[in-house]
Short mmCIF file of C-alpha atoms in Angstrom, two decimals:
data_model
loop_
_atom_site.label_atom_id
_atom_site.label_comp_id
_atom_site.label_asym_id
_atom_site.label_seq_id
_atom_site.Cartn_x
_atom_site.Cartn_y
_atom_site.Cartn_z
CA MET A 219 0.00 0.00 0.00
CA THR A 220 1.39 3.39 -0.96
CA PHE A 221 1.35 6.63 0.98
CA LEU A 222 -1.29 8.04 -1.34
CA GLU A 223 -3.38 4.91 -0.99
CA LYS A 224 -3.52 5.79 2.70
CA SER A 225 -4.38 9.40 1.94
CA PRO A 226 -7.84 10.95 2.42
CA LEU A 227 -8.30 11.30 -1.34
CA SER A 228 -7.89 7.57 -1.77
CA TRP A 229 -10.16 6.20 0.90
CA LEU A 230 -12.83 8.83 0.33
CA MET A 231 -12.86 7.90 -3.36
CA LYS A 232 -13.28 4.26 -2.46
CA GLY A 233 -16.23 5.13 -0.25
CA ALA A 234 -17.72 7.40 -2.90
CA LEU A 235 -17.61 4.69 -5.53
CA ALA A 236 -19.21 2.21 -3.14
CA ILE A 237 -22.10 4.55 -2.30
CA LEU A 238 -22.50 5.73 -5.85
CA ILE A 239 -22.89 2.35 -7.46
CA SER A 240 -24.79 0.66 -4.66
CA GLY A 241 -27.95 2.71 -5.30
CA CYS A 242 -27.78 3.90 -1.68
CA GLY A 243 -29.89 0.94 -0.59
CA ILE A 244 -32.92 2.05 -2.62
CA ASN A 245 -33.56 -1.48 -3.93
CA ASP A 246 -34.51 -2.48 -0.40
CA LEU A 247 -37.57 -0.18 -0.41
CA GLU A 248 -41.04 -1.80 -0.83
CA PHE A 249 -43.30 0.08 -3.31
CA GLY A 250 -46.19 -2.39 -3.20
CA ASN A 251 -48.56 -2.24 -6.22
CA LEU A 252 -48.33 1.48 -6.87
CA ASP A 253 -49.02 2.20 -10.53
CA ILE A 254 -46.54 4.94 -11.23
CA PRO A 255 -43.96 5.36 -14.00
CA ASP A 256 -40.35 4.31 -13.55
CA TYR A 257 -38.54 6.78 -11.31
CA GLN A 258 -35.13 8.31 -12.19
CA PRO A 259 -34.03 10.35 -9.16
CA THR A 260 -30.79 12.30 -8.91
CA LEU A 261 -29.17 11.80 -5.52
CA ALA A 262 -26.50 13.91 -3.85
CA VAL A 263 -24.91 12.14 -0.90
CA PRO A 264 -22.23 13.86 1.20
CA LEU A 265 -19.55 11.23 1.73
CA GLY A 266 -17.62 13.06 4.41
CA VAL A 267 -15.50 15.95 5.51
CA SER A 268 -11.96 15.29 6.70
CA ARG A 269 -9.14 17.46 8.00
CA TYR A 270 -5.55 16.26 7.96
CA THR A 271 -2.31 17.88 9.01
CA MET A 272 0.97 17.10 7.31
CA ARG A 273 2.14 15.60 10.61
CA GLU A 274 -0.68 13.05 10.47
CA LEU A 275 -0.10 12.16 6.83
CA VAL A 276 3.66 11.71 7.20
CA GLY A 277 3.14 9.80 10.43
CA ASP A 278 1.89 6.85 8.38
CA LEU A 279 5.38 6.48 6.89
CA GLN A 280 7.10 5.42 10.06
CA ASP A 281 8.77 2.08 10.61
CA ASN A 282 10.89 0.87 13.51
CA ALA A 283 14.10 2.46 12.23
CA LEU A 284 12.60 5.77 11.14
CA THR A 285 11.78 8.93 13.03
CA ILE A 286 10.17 12.17 11.93
CA GLU A 287 11.94 15.18 13.40
CA GLU A 288 10.37 18.62 13.66
CA GLY A 289 12.32 21.85 14.04
CA GLU A 290 11.22 24.80 16.11
CA ASP A 291 9.50 26.15 13.01
CA LEU A 292 7.78 22.72 12.53
CA PHE A 293 9.81 21.96 9.41
CA MET A 294 9.94 18.19 9.00
CA THR A 295 12.85 15.81 8.38
CA ILE A 296 12.84 12.06 7.88
CA VAL A 297 15.70 10.39 9.77
CA TYR A 298 16.70 6.76 9.32
CA MET A 299 19.49 5.11 11.36
CA ASP A 300 21.41 1.85 11.09
CA THR A 301 24.40 0.57 13.09
CA SER A 302 27.01 -2.03 12.18
CA TYR A 303 30.13 -3.37 13.90
CA ASN A 304 33.40 -4.80 12.60
CA ASP A 305 35.69 -6.51 15.10
CA GLU A 306 37.46 -8.85 12.68
CA ARG A 307 40.90 -8.02 14.01
CA GLU A 308 42.67 -10.79 12.10
CA ALA A 309 41.73 -9.02 8.88
CA PHE A 310 44.15 -6.25 9.84
CA LEU A 311 46.85 -8.21 11.69
CA TYR A 312 47.63 -11.85 11.13
CA PHE A 313 49.99 -13.14 13.80
CA PRO A 314 50.49 -16.92 13.80
CA PRO A 315 50.60 -18.86 17.07
CA ILE A 316 54.09 -18.88 18.62
CA ASN A 317 55.04 -22.53 18.77
CA LYS A 318 58.71 -23.33 18.26
CA SER A 319 61.06 -26.19 19.11
CA ASP A 320 64.80 -26.81 18.89
CA ILE A 321 67.54 -29.29 19.83
CA VAL A 322 70.44 -28.33 22.09
CA PHE A 323 73.78 -30.17 22.09
CA PRO A 324 75.80 -28.93 25.10
CA PHE A 325 78.87 -30.80 23.74
CA VAL A 326 80.03 -32.01 27.13
CA SER A 327 81.62 -35.35 28.00
CA SER A 328 82.36 -36.97 31.36
CA SER A 329 82.61 -40.34 33.14
CA PRO A 330 83.50 -39.47 36.73
CA GLY A 331 84.99 -42.12 38.93
CA GLY A 332 84.75 -41.07 42.54
CA GLU A 333 83.11 -37.62 42.59
CA THR A 334 80.14 -35.92 40.99
CA GLU A 335 81.09 -33.66 38.16
CA VAL A 336 79.08 -30.56 37.19
CA MET A 337 79.49 -29.14 33.70
CA GLU A 338 77.93 -25.80 32.80
CA PHE A 339 76.89 -24.55 29.38
CA GLU A 340 75.04 -21.61 27.84
CA LYS A 341 73.23 -21.37 24.53
CA VAL A 342 71.38 -18.54 22.81
CA ILE A 343 68.55 -19.66 20.55
CA THR A 344 66.88 -17.18 18.20
CA PHE A 345 63.31 -17.90 17.23
CA SER A 346 62.19 -16.27 13.99
CA PHE A 347 58.64 -15.85 12.74
CA ASP A 348 57.95 -14.92 9.17
CA ALA A 349 56.50 -11.45 8.84
CA PHE A 350 53.29 -12.65 7.22
CA PHE A 351 51.90 -10.01 4.87
CA GLY A 352 54.62 -7.65 6.06
CA GLU A 353 53.53 -7.68 9.71
CA GLN A 354 56.48 -6.48 11.76
CA VAL A 355 55.51 -7.03 15.38
CA ASP A 356 57.19 -4.86 17.96
CA SER A 357 55.63 -6.20 21.15
CA ILE A 358 52.80 -8.31 22.52
CA PHE A 359 51.12 -7.53 25.83
CA PHE A 360 49.53 -10.70 27.17
CA ASN A 361 46.16 -10.83 28.78
CA SER A 362 45.94 -14.46 29.87
CA GLY A 363 47.07 -17.98 29.05
CA ASN A 364 50.31 -19.85 29.64
CA LEU A 365 53.67 -20.38 28.10
CA ALA A 366 54.17 -24.16 27.94
CA LEU A 367 57.78 -25.36 28.06
CA GLU A 368 58.32 -29.02 27.26
CA ILE A 369 61.80 -30.58 27.68
CA ASN A 370 62.88 -33.99 26.47
CA SER A 371 66.37 -34.95 27.75
CA ARG A 372 68.53 -37.75 26.38
CA PHE A 373 71.19 -37.31 29.07
CA ARG A 374 71.79 -40.25 31.40
CA SER A 375 72.35 -37.78 34.19
CA ASP A 376 70.55 -34.97 35.94
CA VAL A 377 70.16 -31.74 34.00
CA ILE A 378 69.37 -28.40 35.63
CA LEU A 379 68.06 -25.79 33.18
CA GLU A 380 67.15 -22.11 33.26
CA PHE A 381 65.38 -20.61 30.26
CA GLY A 382 65.77 -16.87 30.21
CA PHE A 383 63.72 -14.58 28.00
CA PRO A 384 65.73 -11.37 27.70
CA SER A 385 62.95 -9.63 25.80
CA MET A 386 60.08 -10.72 28.06
CA PHE A 387 59.19 -8.61 31.10
CA GLU A 388 56.59 -8.16 33.75
CA THR A 389 54.55 -5.24 32.47
CA ALA A 390 54.10 -3.73 35.93
CA ASP A 391 57.79 -3.33 36.84
CA ASN A 392 59.79 -4.43 33.77
CA SER A 393 61.43 -7.23 35.76
CA SER A 394 62.92 -10.09 33.77
CA VAL A 395 61.22 -13.42 33.20
CA SER A 396 62.68 -16.93 33.27
CA ILE A 397 61.69 -20.58 33.80
CA SER A 398 63.79 -23.10 35.72
CA ASP A 399 63.45 -26.87 35.71
CA THR A 400 65.39 -29.93 36.81
CA LEU A 401 65.25 -33.21 34.92
CA SER A 402 66.34 -36.02 37.21
CA PHE A 403 67.66 -39.15 35.52
CA GLY A 404 66.32 -42.47 36.73
CA THR A 405 67.02 -45.57 34.75
CA THR A 406 65.83 -44.82 31.23
CA VAL A 407 65.77 -42.01 28.72
CA PRO A 408 64.21 -39.79 27.58
CA VAL A 409 63.42 -37.80 30.69
CA THR A 410 60.49 -35.47 30.03
CA SER A 411 59.01 -32.51 31.87
CA ILE A 412 56.38 -29.87 31.09
CA THR A 413 56.31 -26.50 32.86
CA ARG A 414 53.67 -23.79 32.42
CA MET A 415 54.21 -20.15 33.18
CA PRO A 416 51.23 -17.76 33.40
CA LEU A 417 51.49 -15.00 30.79
CA GLY A 418 48.95 -12.52 32.14
CA GLY A 419 50.63 -9.22 32.89
CA LYS A 420 53.71 -9.96 30.79
CA LYS A 421 55.00 -8.46 27.56
CA LEU A 422 57.22 -9.92 24.86
CA LEU A 423 59.39 -7.66 22.69
CA PHE A 424 60.58 -8.60 19.22
CA ARG A 425 63.43 -7.58 16.98
CA ARG A 426 61.89 -6.49 13.73
CA ARG A 427 63.38 -7.34 10.39
CA GLN A 428 62.01 -6.80 6.90
CA GLU A 429 60.96 -10.40 6.57
CA ALA A 430 60.76 -11.72 10.14
CA ASN A 431 60.06 -11.08 13.83
CA ASP A 432 62.71 -12.46 16.21
CA PHE A 433 63.13 -13.09 19.91
CA ASP A 434 65.89 -14.87 21.85
CA VAL A 435 65.92 -17.59 24.48
CA ILE A 436 69.04 -17.88 26.65
CA ILE A 437 69.49 -21.37 28.05
CA LYS A 438 71.81 -21.80 31.01
CA GLY A 439 72.35 -25.36 32.06
CA LYS A 440 74.24 -27.69 34.36
CA VAL A 441 74.80 -31.32 33.54
CA VAL A 442 75.28 -33.15 36.86
CA VAL A 443 77.15 -36.42 36.27
CA LYS A 444 77.30 -38.71 39.29
CA PRO A 445 79.78 -41.55 39.77
CA GLY A 446 78.87 -44.43 37.52
CA GLN A 447 77.11 -42.17 35.00
CA SER A 448 78.56 -40.92 31.76
CA VAL A 449 77.72 -38.35 29.11
CA ASP A 450 79.28 -37.65 25.75
CA PHE A 451 79.17 -35.13 22.95
CA SER A 452 76.25 -36.82 21.20
CA ASP A 453 73.84 -36.31 24.14
CA PHE A 454 71.22 -33.62 23.69
CA PHE A 455 67.88 -32.37 24.85
CA ARG A 456 64.94 -31.17 22.82
CA PHE A 457 62.63 -28.40 23.97
CA SER A 458 59.55 -26.64 22.66
CA ILE A 459 57.96 -23.34 23.61
CA ASP A 460 54.26 -22.95 23.00
CA PHE A 461 52.36 -19.68 23.39
CA SER A 462 49.23 -21.03 21.69
CA GLU A 463 47.12 -20.81 24.85
CA ALA A 464 47.92 -17.12 25.22
CA THR A 465 45.58 -14.21 24.61
CA TYR A 466 46.80 -10.65 24.20
CA SER A 467 45.50 -7.34 25.51
CA HIS A 468 47.27 -5.38 22.79
CA VAL A 469 49.91 -5.72 20.08
CA HIS A 470 52.31 -3.09 18.81
CA GLY A 471 54.06 -3.16 15.46
CA TYR A 472 54.31 -1.91 11.92
CA PHE A 473 51.33 -3.53 10.25
CA ASP A 474 51.10 -3.79 6.53
CA ARG A 475 48.53 -2.39 4.13
CA LYS A 476 45.30 -4.40 4.21
CA GLU A 477 42.03 -4.02 2.37
CA GLY A 478 38.74 -5.33 3.69
CA LEU A 479 35.11 -4.50 4.22
CA LEU A 480 34.27 -2.10 6.99
CA GLN A 481 30.68 -3.15 6.48
CA ASP A 482 28.57 -4.84 3.83
CA ARG A 483 25.08 -3.63 4.60
CA THR A 484 21.88 -3.47 2.62
CA ILE A 485 19.51 -1.06 4.32
CA GLU A 486 15.83 -1.45 3.59
CA LEU A 487 14.20 1.95 3.28
CA LYS A 488 10.67 0.82 4.01
CA PHE A 489 9.28 4.33 4.12
CA PHE A 490 9.95 4.69 0.37
CA GLU A 491 7.63 1.76 -0.30
CA THR A 492 4.82 4.14 0.64
CA PHE A 493 5.63 6.51 -2.22
CA GLY A 494 5.13 6.22 -5.95
CA ASP A 495 7.82 5.29 -8.41
CA TYR A 496 9.26 8.53 -9.82
CA GLY A 497 8.88 12.28 -9.74
CA LEU A 498 9.91 12.91 -6.12
CA ASP A 499 13.04 15.04 -5.72
CA PHE A 500 14.58 15.92 -2.34
CA LYS A 501 16.63 19.11 -2.41
CA ASP A 502 19.20 18.23 0.23
CA PRO A 503 19.30 14.51 1.08
CA LYS A 504 22.25 13.37 3.15
CA ILE A 505 23.86 10.16 4.25
CA ILE A 506 26.04 10.68 7.31
CA LEU A 507 28.54 7.97 8.20
CA LYS A 508 29.72 8.16 11.80
CA VAL A 509 32.72 5.90 12.31
CA ASP A 510 34.05 5.11 15.79
CA ASN A 511 37.49 3.49 15.60
CA SER A 512 39.64 1.94 18.34
CA PHE A 513 42.26 0.42 16.01
CA GLY A 514 45.59 2.21 16.39
CA PHE A 515 46.63 2.61 12.76
CA PRO A 516 45.91 4.98 9.87
CA SER A 517 43.10 3.87 7.61
CA GLY A 518 40.89 5.22 4.87
CA LEU A 519 37.39 4.56 3.57
CA LEU A 520 36.40 3.91 -0.02
CA MET A 521 32.79 4.69 -0.96
CA ASN A 522 32.91 3.71 -4.62
CA ASN A 523 30.48 0.78 -4.47
CA LEU A 524 27.40 2.39 -2.92
CA SER A 525 24.13 2.15 -4.83
CA ALA A 526 20.36 2.38 -4.49
CA SER A 527 17.61 0.29 -6.09
CA ASN A 528 13.83 0.55 -6.26
CA ASN A 529 10.91 -1.83 -6.66
CA ASP A 530 11.34 -1.75 -10.45
CA SER A 531 14.87 -3.16 -10.06
CA THR A 532 16.29 0.15 -11.27
CA SER A 533 19.70 0.70 -9.70
CA VAL A 534 21.80 3.87 -9.52
CA ALA A 535 25.43 3.89 -8.34
CA LEU A 536 26.83 6.66 -6.17
CA THR A 537 29.33 8.84 -8.03
CA GLY A 538 31.06 12.13 -7.30
CA SER A 539 34.16 13.46 -5.61
CA ILE A 540 33.54 11.62 -2.34
CA THR A 541 33.81 8.30 -4.19
CA GLU A 542 37.06 9.16 -5.98
CA SER A 543 39.51 9.29 -3.08
CA LEU A 544 40.17 7.71 0.30
CA GLN A 545 38.47 9.36 3.24
CA PHE A 546 40.81 9.50 6.23
CA VAL A 547 39.55 7.75 9.39
CA ASN A 548 40.76 9.18 12.70
CA TYR A 549 42.48 6.72 15.02
CA PRO A 550 43.81 6.69 18.60
CA LYS A 551 47.54 7.18 19.12
CA LEU A 552 49.82 5.21 21.46
CA ASP A 553 48.97 7.44 24.41
CA SER A 554 45.27 6.63 23.91
CA ILE A 555 45.27 2.83 23.85
CA GLY A 556 41.78 1.54 24.63
CA LYS A 557 40.12 4.77 23.60
CA THR A 558 38.01 5.52 20.53
CA SER A 559 38.42 8.16 17.84
CA HIS A 560 35.47 9.55 15.93
CA SER A 561 35.14 10.45 12.25
CA GLU A 562 32.15 11.74 10.33
CA PHE A 563 31.60 11.68 6.59
CA VAL A 564 28.71 13.44 4.87
CA ILE A 565 27.49 12.35 1.45
CA ASN A 566 25.46 15.23 0.03
CA ALA A 567 24.42 16.90 -3.20
CA GLN A 568 27.65 18.92 -3.34
CA ASN A 569 30.02 15.93 -3.39
CA SER A 570 27.89 13.25 -5.07
CA ASN A 571 24.84 12.40 -7.16
CA ILE A 572 22.85 11.44 -4.08
CA ARG A 573 19.76 13.32 -5.29
CA GLU A 574 19.69 11.02 -8.29
CA LEU A 575 19.78 7.98 -6.00
CA PHE A 576 16.85 9.18 -3.91
CA GLY A 577 15.09 10.35 -7.04
CA ILE A 578 14.22 6.74 -7.94
CA THR A 579 12.41 6.33 -4.57
CA PRO A 580 14.77 3.54 -3.49
CA VAL A 581 13.59 0.73 -1.24
CA LYS A 582 17.13 -0.58 -0.73
CA PHE A 583 20.41 1.21 -0.17
CA ASN A 584 23.52 -0.91 -0.61
CA LEU A 585 26.34 0.33 1.62
CA PRO A 586 29.48 -1.78 1.19
CA LEU A 587 32.30 0.30 2.67
CA THR A 588 35.90 -0.70 1.99
CA VAL A 589 38.50 0.12 4.66
CA ILE A 590 42.23 0.18 3.83
CA SER A 591 44.68 0.05 6.71
CA ASN A 592 48.03 1.84 6.40
CA PRO A 593 47.34 3.11 2.87
CA ASP A 594 50.25 4.55 0.96
CA VAL A 595 48.72 8.02 0.80
CA PHE A 596 48.87 8.48 4.58
CA GLU A 597 51.75 8.76 7.04
CA LYS A 598 54.24 5.89 7.20
CA ASP A 599 56.60 4.41 9.79
CA TYR A 600 54.17 4.96 12.61
CA LEU A 601 53.98 2.33 15.34
CA ASN A 602 50.55 0.71 15.06
CA PHE A 603 48.64 -1.06 17.79
CA MET A 604 45.60 -3.23 18.18
CA THR A 605 43.85 -4.36 21.36
CA ASP A 606 41.65 -7.36 22.07
CA SER A 607 38.64 -5.03 21.94
CA SER A 608 39.55 -2.94 18.87
CA ARG A 609 36.68 -2.51 16.46
CA PHE A 610 34.95 -0.19 14.04
CA ARG A 611 31.41 0.95 14.71
CA THR A 612 29.58 2.60 11.83
CA ILE A 613 26.35 4.50 12.36
CA THR A 614 24.60 5.29 9.09
CA VAL A 615 22.16 8.20 9.27
CA VAL A 616 19.89 8.97 6.33
CA GLU A 617 18.54 12.52 6.59
CA LEU A 618 15.79 13.63 4.23
CA PRO A 619 14.69 17.20 4.99
CA PHE A 620 11.18 17.65 3.62
CA GLU A 621 12.17 20.29 1.12
CA VAL A 622 10.98 18.61 -2.05
CA ARG A 623 9.93 19.02 -5.61
CA MET A 624 7.27 16.77 -7.11
CA GLN A 625 6.72 17.00 -10.83
CA GLU A 626 4.06 14.70 -12.25
CA PHE A 627 4.64 12.50 -9.21
CA THR A 628 2.19 9.69 -9.85
CA THR A 629 0.79 6.84 -7.81
CA ASN A 630 -1.43 4.31 -9.52
CA LEU A 631 -4.33 2.64 -7.70
CA LYS A 632 -6.64 -0.14 -8.77
CA PHE A 633 -10.23 -0.73 -7.57
CA GLY A 634 -12.22 -3.85 -8.46
CA THR A 635 -15.94 -3.72 -9.28
CA ASP A 636 -16.82 -7.40 -9.02
CA GLU A 637 -18.67 -7.10 -5.69
CA ILE A 638 -20.72 -4.00 -6.56
CA ASP A 639 -24.27 -3.89 -8.00
CA LEU A 640 -24.26 -1.39 -10.91
CA LYS A 641 -27.58 -2.21 -12.62
CA ASN A 642 -29.53 0.85 -11.43
CA LEU A 643 -26.78 3.38 -12.15
CA GLN A 644 -27.55 5.74 -15.06
CA GLU A 645 -25.16 8.67 -14.64
CA ALA A 646 -22.69 9.61 -11.93
CA ALA A 647 -20.27 12.29 -10.75
CA LEU A 648 -17.93 12.96 -7.83
CA ARG A 649 -17.82 16.48 -6.41
CA PHE A 650 -14.75 17.65 -4.50
CA TYR A 651 -14.45 20.73 -2.34
CA THR A 652 -10.96 21.22 -0.88
CA GLU A 653 -9.17 23.81 1.24
CA ASN A 654 -5.46 23.18 0.98
CA GLU A 655 -2.52 24.78 2.85
CA MET A 656 -0.01 22.29 1.47
CA PRO A 657 2.18 23.57 -1.38
CA PHE A 658 1.11 21.10 -4.05
CA GLU A 659 -1.71 20.51 -6.47
CA GLY A 660 -3.32 17.18 -7.26
CA ARG A 661 -5.12 15.73 -10.27
CA LEU A 662 -7.11 12.55 -10.65
CA ALA A 663 -6.98 10.48 -13.83
CA VAL A 664 -9.45 7.59 -14.05
CA ASN A 665 -10.11 4.91 -16.65
CA PHE A 666 -12.25 1.76 -16.71
CA ALA A 667 -10.79 -1.52 -17.96
CA ASP A 668 -11.96 -5.07 -18.60
CA GLU A 669 -10.38 -8.24 -17.23
CA HIS A 670 -7.63 -8.06 -19.90
CA ASP A 671 -6.82 -4.50 -18.85
CA THR A 672 -8.20 -3.15 -22.10
CA ILE A 673 -9.30 0.45 -21.58
CA LEU A 674 -13.07 0.87 -22.05
CA PHE A 675 -13.37 4.53 -21.14
CA THR A 676 -11.07 7.31 -19.98
CA VAL A 677 -12.34 10.07 -17.75
CA PRO A 678 -10.74 13.48 -18.42
CA GLU A 679 -8.23 14.46 -15.76
CA GLU A 680 -9.59 16.79 -13.10
CA LEU A 681 -7.77 19.07 -10.69
CA VAL A 682 -8.94 18.27 -7.17
CA LEU A 683 -6.27 20.12 -5.16
CA SER A 684 -4.99 23.61 -5.93
CA ALA A 685 -1.55 24.73 -4.73
CA PRO A 686 -1.37 27.91 -2.65
CA GLN A 687 1.31 30.55 -3.15
CA VAL A 688 4.58 30.25 -1.22
CA ASP A 689 6.31 33.24 0.37
CA ALA A 690 10.04 33.99 0.56
CA SER A 691 10.45 32.03 3.78
CA GLY A 692 9.03 28.89 2.18
CA ARG A 693 5.65 29.05 3.94
CA THR A 694 2.35 28.98 2.07
CA LEU A 695 0.49 32.28 2.31
CA GLU A 696 -3.05 30.97 2.77
CA SER A 697 -5.20 27.95 2.04
CA LYS A 698 -6.40 27.49 -1.53
CA LYS A 699 -10.08 26.60 -2.10
CA LEU A 700 -11.25 24.52 -5.06
CA LEU A 701 -14.59 23.03 -6.18
CA SER A 702 -14.33 20.38 -8.88
CA GLU A 703 -16.32 17.52 -10.37
CA ILE A 704 -15.46 14.30 -12.10
CA VAL A 705 -18.39 13.59 -14.38
CA LEU A 706 -18.81 10.19 -15.99
CA GLY A 707 -21.82 10.95 -18.20
CA THR A 708 -23.93 8.26 -19.83
CA GLU A 709 -21.11 6.76 -21.91
CA GLY A 710 -18.74 6.63 -18.96
CA THR A 711 -21.38 5.15 -16.70
CA GLN A 712 -22.16 2.37 -19.19
CA ALA A 713 -18.42 1.63 -19.46
CA LEU A 714 -18.20 1.50 -15.68
CA LYS A 715 -21.03 -1.07 -15.59
CA SER A 716 -19.03 -3.26 -18.03
CA ALA A 717 -15.66 -2.75 -16.35
CA ASP A 718 -13.72 -5.32 -14.37
CA HIS A 719 -11.78 -2.67 -12.48
CA LEU A 720 -10.95 1.04 -12.26
CA ASN A 721 -7.45 2.42 -12.74
CA VAL A 722 -6.96 5.62 -10.77
CA ALA A 723 -3.84 7.77 -10.99
CA ILE A 724 -3.16 10.48 -8.41
CA ILE A 725 -0.79 13.04 -9.94
CA ILE A 726 0.97 15.56 -7.70
CA ASN A 727 2.91 18.71 -8.59
CA THR A 728 4.43 20.98 -6.01
CA PHE A 729 4.25 24.77 -6.35
CA ASN A 730 6.34 25.97 -9.31
CA ALA A 731 7.87 22.49 -9.79
CA ALA A 732 8.42 23.15 -13.49
CA ASP A 733 10.68 26.08 -12.55
CA GLU A 734 12.95 23.86 -10.43
CA GLU A 735 11.51 25.38 -7.27
CA TYR A 736 11.46 23.34 -4.05
CA VAL A 737 8.88 23.65 -1.30
CA LYS A 738 9.12 22.95 2.41
CA LEU A 739 6.60 20.80 4.23
CA TYR A 740 5.66 21.88 7.74
CA ALA A 741 3.95 19.71 10.30
CA ASP A 742 1.02 22.08 10.87
CA TYR A 743 -0.08 22.39 7.21
CA LYS A 744 -3.77 21.45 6.89
CA LEU A 745 -5.85 19.86 4.18
CA ASP A 746 -9.67 19.84 4.30
CA ILE A 747 -11.55 17.58 1.89
CA ASN A 748 -15.32 17.42 1.33
CA ILE A 749 -16.52 14.79 -1.16
CA SER A 750 -20.09 14.32 -2.35
CA VAL A 751 -21.54 11.68 -4.64
CA LEU A 752 -24.03 12.69 -7.36
CA GLY A 753 -25.90 9.94 -9.18
CA ARG A 754 -28.98 9.45 -11.37
CA LEU A 755 -30.60 6.10 -10.82
CA LYS A 756 -33.32 4.29 -12.75
CA ILE A 757 -35.75 2.61 -10.37
CA LYS A 758 -38.46 0.34 -11.75
CA THR A 759 -41.62 0.65 -9.66
CA GLN A 760 -43.44 -2.39 -10.99
#
């Protein structure tokens, strides 16, 4: 159902047609055996008087996501809002799980006779992680989880080990971190142990290279060889370090350029389903994109894939200067970790063809927004960061101030006649008396058609609303009065009696629409409509 189908003109017309062609119940009268000639009365039946304000008419447009705002001067604006979230952090930083292993040969040899011999060794192991997609990680601040250290010793003696992490610290006081373990030999090898160290509150620093991220492990060990035991240069131990259980609170580094979708939304503009198809032009429509960002890196938005489509499957793509370059998104700096930066982008008639998009009365607005992190056009060599709660939030606001131009804006209605008794109808007319403060005029165009939609009769168009003058401030000066009739005549009435349905077009033009003039719609504008039905009936008395 369209907006104009809900309008007073529409439902009063429906009622008028029903009264007109029903004979007003006159067939229910009993005339007995009176010997009088057939009677052909002309009846005038007031259908009703209605008063509507613009606030009431526009109120029918609302859906759950839409509000109608009124300014202090009662000027009206349609506002539609939609919110989306993007917290796909791996799309902007891919950091593989830290899970590395190595083999250590201390290259010691001993077979003590009478006394225990202790041999010390020290090894530095460098673990390297490929810089996937150019991700150079500077530091990871852990939130929870454990570092799991598994040791598998092939020494037939006790081994005392200390694993030092020179680039891992307690975040609170920057104290160093290490793990110690003793593997006591029994009777067989290997000797295995697993130690877990909580990672919450710790940070791990990396050395950054073009192609890798490195950190060191310093292993200090003592091989304790008791009498009767022996070790040689081929003995070794294997160890693995696994951070896979860890979660991070934030990561610092030089992240690479990435491209992804900030959002891929299709917004249903249900309020446009209540309008006609074409002829409605908003002077200053806007789409406002409010982006809240807690990712700590430069990024830009691309708006080159936005489009609108209507019920006829007509689609119009957004073009203009705002679609031709990246739009910079504000972001928090290192001293604002955990905070959010706000950006606002306005798509309007000055930087795009947005009036063309809304000119097709769209029922869907496609809003895929591409975000590019660390694009080449913005600053480089800036330390990025990302937290475990970083995300984008995008609030889309559609603002349609009711300053419009309607030129031959047409809505087509269809009324069936299959349930109406037309046999007594001879001639008919509808009489309209209107007092209109709203700055538009309206015409009715009616034709009668058979079941194949072949036109049987076309009623001349009739002006039923007259547009009042508009002053310099955009307000109408006074209400405009109009008395008009739609007369069917004998030929039209006979066509109506043969018709399967009526096609009714309501055609609206705002004041001076042909001169590219826009009018403002205020909530207190009034429209009074008085419709009467005139009909000549043929009543057989015997």
